[in-house]
Tab-separated table of C-alpha atoms in Angstrom:
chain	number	residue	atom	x	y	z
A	1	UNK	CA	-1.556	-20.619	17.095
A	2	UNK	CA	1.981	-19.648	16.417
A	3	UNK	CA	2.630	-16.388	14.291
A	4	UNK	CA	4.463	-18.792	11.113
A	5	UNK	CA	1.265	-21.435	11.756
A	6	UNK	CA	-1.238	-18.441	10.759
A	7	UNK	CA	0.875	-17.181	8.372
A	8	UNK	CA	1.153	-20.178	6.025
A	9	UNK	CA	-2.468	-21.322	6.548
A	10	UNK	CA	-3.006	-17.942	4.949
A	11	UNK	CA	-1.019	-18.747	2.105
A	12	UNK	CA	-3.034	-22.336	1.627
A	13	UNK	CA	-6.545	-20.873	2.074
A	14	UNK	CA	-4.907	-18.107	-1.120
A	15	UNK	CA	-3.602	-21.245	-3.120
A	16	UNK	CA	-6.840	-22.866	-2.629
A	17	UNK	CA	-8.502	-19.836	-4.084
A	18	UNK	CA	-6.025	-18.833	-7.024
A	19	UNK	CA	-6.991	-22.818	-7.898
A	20	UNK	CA	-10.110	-22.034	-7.800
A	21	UNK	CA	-10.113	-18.907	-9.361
A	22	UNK	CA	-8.119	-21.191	-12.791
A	23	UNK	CA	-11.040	-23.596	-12.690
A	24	UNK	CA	-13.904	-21.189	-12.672
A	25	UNK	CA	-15.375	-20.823	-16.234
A	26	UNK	CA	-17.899	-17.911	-14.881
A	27	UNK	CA	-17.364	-13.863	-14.754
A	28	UNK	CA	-19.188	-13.674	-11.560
A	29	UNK	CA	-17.171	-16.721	-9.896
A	30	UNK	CA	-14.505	-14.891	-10.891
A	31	UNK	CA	-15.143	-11.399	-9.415
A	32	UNK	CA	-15.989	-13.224	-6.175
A	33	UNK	CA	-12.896	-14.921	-6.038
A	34	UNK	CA	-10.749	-12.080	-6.771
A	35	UNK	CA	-12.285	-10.164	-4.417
A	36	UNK	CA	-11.496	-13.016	-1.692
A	37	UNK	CA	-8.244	-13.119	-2.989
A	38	UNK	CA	-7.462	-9.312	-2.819
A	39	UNK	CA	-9.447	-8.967	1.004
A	40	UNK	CA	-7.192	-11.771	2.011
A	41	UNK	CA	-4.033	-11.049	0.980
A	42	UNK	CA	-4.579	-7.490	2.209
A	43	UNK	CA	-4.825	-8.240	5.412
A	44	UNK	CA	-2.187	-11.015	5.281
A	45	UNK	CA	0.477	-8.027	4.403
A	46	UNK	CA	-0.664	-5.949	6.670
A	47	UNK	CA	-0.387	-8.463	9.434
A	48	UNK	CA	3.088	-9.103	8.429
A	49	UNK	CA	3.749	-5.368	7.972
A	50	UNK	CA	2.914	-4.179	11.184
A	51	UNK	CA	3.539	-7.552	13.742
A	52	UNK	CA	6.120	-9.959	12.246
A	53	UNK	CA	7.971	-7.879	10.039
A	54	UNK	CA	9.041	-5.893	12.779
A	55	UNK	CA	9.448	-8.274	15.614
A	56	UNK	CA	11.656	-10.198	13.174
A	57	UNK	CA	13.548	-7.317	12.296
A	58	UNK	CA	13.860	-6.337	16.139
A	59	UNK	CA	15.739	-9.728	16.694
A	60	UNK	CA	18.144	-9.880	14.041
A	61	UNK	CA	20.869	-7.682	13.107
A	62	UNK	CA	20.748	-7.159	9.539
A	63	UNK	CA	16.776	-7.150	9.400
A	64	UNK	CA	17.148	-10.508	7.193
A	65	UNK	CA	14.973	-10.375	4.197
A	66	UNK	CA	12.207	-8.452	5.794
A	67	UNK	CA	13.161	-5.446	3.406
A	68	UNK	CA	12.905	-7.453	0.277
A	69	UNK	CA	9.373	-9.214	2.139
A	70	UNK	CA	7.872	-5.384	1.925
A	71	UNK	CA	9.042	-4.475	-1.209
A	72	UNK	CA	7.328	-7.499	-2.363
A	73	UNK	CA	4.069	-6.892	-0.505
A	74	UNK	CA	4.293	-3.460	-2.389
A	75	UNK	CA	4.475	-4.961	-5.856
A	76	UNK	CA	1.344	-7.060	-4.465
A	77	UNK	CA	-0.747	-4.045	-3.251
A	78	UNK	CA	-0.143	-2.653	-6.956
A	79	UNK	CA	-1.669	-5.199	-8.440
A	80	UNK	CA	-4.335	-5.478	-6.149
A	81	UNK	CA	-5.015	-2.385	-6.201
A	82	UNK	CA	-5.506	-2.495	-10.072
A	83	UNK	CA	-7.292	-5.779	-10.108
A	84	UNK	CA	-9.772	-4.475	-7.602
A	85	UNK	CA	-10.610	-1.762	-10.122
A	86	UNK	CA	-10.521	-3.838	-13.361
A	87	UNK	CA	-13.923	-4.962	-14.654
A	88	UNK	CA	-13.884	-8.708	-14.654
A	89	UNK	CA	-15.122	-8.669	-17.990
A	90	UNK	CA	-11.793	-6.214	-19.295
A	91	UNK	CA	-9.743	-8.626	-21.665
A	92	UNK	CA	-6.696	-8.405	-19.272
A	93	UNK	CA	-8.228	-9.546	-16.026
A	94	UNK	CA	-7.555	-13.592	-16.395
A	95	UNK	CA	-3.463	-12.004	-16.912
A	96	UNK	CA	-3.333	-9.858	-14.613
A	97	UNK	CA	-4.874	-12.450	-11.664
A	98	UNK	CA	-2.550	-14.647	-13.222
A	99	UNK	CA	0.378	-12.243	-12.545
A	100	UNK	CA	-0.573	-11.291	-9.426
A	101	UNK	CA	-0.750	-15.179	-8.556
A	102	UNK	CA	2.657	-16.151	-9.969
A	103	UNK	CA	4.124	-12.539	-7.893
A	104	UNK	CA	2.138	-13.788	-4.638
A	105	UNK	CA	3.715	-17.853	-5.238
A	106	UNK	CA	7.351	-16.688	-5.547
A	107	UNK	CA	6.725	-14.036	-2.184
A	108	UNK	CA	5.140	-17.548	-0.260
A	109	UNK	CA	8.041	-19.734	-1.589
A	110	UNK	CA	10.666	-17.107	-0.254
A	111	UNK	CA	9.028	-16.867	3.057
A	112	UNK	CA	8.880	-20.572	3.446
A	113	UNK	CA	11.761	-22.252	1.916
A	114	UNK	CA	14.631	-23.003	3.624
A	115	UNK	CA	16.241	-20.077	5.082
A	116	UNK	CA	13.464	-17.877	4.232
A	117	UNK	CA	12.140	-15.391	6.526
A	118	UNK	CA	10.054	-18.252	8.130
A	119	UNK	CA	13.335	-20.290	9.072
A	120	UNK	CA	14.704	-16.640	10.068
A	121	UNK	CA	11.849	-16.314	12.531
A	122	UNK	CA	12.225	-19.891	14.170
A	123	UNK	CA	15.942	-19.437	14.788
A	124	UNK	CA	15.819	-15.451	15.998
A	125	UNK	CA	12.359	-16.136	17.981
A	126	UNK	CA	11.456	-18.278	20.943
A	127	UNK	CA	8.652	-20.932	20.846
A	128	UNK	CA	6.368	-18.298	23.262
A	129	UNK	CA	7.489	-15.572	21.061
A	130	UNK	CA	6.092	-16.941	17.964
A	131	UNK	CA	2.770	-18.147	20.170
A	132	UNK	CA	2.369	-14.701	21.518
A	133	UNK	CA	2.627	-13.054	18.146
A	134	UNK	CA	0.455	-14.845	16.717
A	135	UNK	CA	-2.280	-14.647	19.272
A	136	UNK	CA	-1.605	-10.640	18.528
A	137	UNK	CA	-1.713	-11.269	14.799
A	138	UNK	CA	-5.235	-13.424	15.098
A	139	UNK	CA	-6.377	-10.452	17.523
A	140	UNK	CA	-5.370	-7.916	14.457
A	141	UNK	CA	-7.395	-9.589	11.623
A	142	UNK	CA	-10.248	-7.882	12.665
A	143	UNK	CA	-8.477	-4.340	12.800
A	144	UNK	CA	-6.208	-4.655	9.558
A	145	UNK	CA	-6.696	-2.645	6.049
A	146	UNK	CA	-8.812	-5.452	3.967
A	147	UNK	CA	-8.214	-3.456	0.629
A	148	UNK	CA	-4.972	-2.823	-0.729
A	149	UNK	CA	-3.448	0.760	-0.361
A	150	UNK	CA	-0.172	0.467	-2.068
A	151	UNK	CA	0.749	3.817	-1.259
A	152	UNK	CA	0.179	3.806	2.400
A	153	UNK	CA	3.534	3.472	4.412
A	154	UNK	CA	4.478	-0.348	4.772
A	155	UNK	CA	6.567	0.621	8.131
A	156	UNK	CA	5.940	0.901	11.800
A	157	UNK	CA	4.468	3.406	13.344
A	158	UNK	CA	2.611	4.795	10.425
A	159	UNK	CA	1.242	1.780	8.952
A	160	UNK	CA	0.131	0.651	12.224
A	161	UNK	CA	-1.383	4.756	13.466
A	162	UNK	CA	-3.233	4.764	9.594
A	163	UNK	CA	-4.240	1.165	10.086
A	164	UNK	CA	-7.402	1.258	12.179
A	165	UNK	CA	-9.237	4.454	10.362
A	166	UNK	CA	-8.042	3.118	7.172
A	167	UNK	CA	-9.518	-0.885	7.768
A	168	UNK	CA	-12.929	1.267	9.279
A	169	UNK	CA	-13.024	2.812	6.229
A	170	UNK	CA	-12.368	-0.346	3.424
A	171	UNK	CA	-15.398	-2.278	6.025
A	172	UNK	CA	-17.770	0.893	5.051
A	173	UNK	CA	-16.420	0.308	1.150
A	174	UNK	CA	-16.808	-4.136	1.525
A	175	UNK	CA	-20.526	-3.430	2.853
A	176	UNK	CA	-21.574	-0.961	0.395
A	177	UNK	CA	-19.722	-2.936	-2.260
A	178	UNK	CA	-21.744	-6.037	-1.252
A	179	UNK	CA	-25.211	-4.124	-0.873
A	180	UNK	CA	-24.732	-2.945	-4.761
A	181	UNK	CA	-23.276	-6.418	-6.028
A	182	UNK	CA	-26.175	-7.945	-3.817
A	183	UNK	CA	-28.474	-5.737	-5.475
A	184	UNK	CA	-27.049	-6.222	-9.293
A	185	UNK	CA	-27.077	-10.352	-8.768
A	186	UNK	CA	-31.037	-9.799	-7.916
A	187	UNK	CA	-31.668	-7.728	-11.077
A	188	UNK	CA	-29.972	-10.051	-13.294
């Protein structure tokens, strides 16, 4: 699959959720969603961060809007970041999803309308390029941060030397985190 393909079936599987996430009418739906939403999404910007950003960037001469694509992954990773920590049950946590959605809508409508970093990538990048990337990016999933850590650095080659202990660590956090939750839904 082609590096743009993956990327914008990861923003439809996120759409599908953040429409989810407005019809659910339970806290617990909620949380689960959320945390979806935030595991996704983190790995979706670190994908982008440390394999297309920069092969993009590499091809054109200006960088094209790859700056303004990390600066808005780093608005993202705030918010994350806070709506992993918010109880769902805090009287801001509908508005701040919401935000987070609405910040995450306008970053996916800059990437893929028309010359947006997507077009950028077709006309800098070869078919094989874009096929080769994202059989590196698919290969990556699995070794990405899946929390968000806005203050890690967003560039190559620290995001991408902090990357693997960091994404060991956040699958020790997800497993423990489920264990408790797992433990909590069984109680209740």
């Amino acid at each position: 699959m082609n590096s743009i393909t993956l990327l914008t079936q990861d923003h439809r599987n996120v759409e599908a959720l953040f429409k989810r996430f407005e019809a659910a009418e339970d806290e617990r739906q909620k949380r689960d969603i959320a945390d979806k939403v935030i595991e996704q999404l983190s790995i979706h910007a670190e994908l982008e961060e440390q394999l297309f950003y920069p092969a993009l960037k590499a091809k054109l001469d200006d960088g094209g809007d790859v700056i303004e694509g990390i600066e808005e992954h780093h608005l993202a990773k705030v918010s994350l970041w806070e709506l992993e920590r918010l109880p769902v049950s805090a009287p801001n946590f509908d508005a701040k999803f919401k935000i987070m959605a609405e910040l995450i809508r306008h970053h996916v409508e800059e990437e893929e309308g028309e010359g947006g970093i997507f077009a950028q990538a077709r006309k800098a990048m070869k078919a094989n390029e874009l096929a080769a990337l994202g059989e590196r990016m698919e290969k990556a999933k699995a070794t990405v941060p899946s929390r968000p850590h806005p203050l890690a650095p967003p560039v190559p080659p620290f995001n991408s030397i902090l990357g693997l202990p960091v994404a060991v660590l956040d699958k020790v956090v997800n497993a423990g985190k489920g264990v408790v939750q797992g433990a909590l839904r069984r109680v209740s």
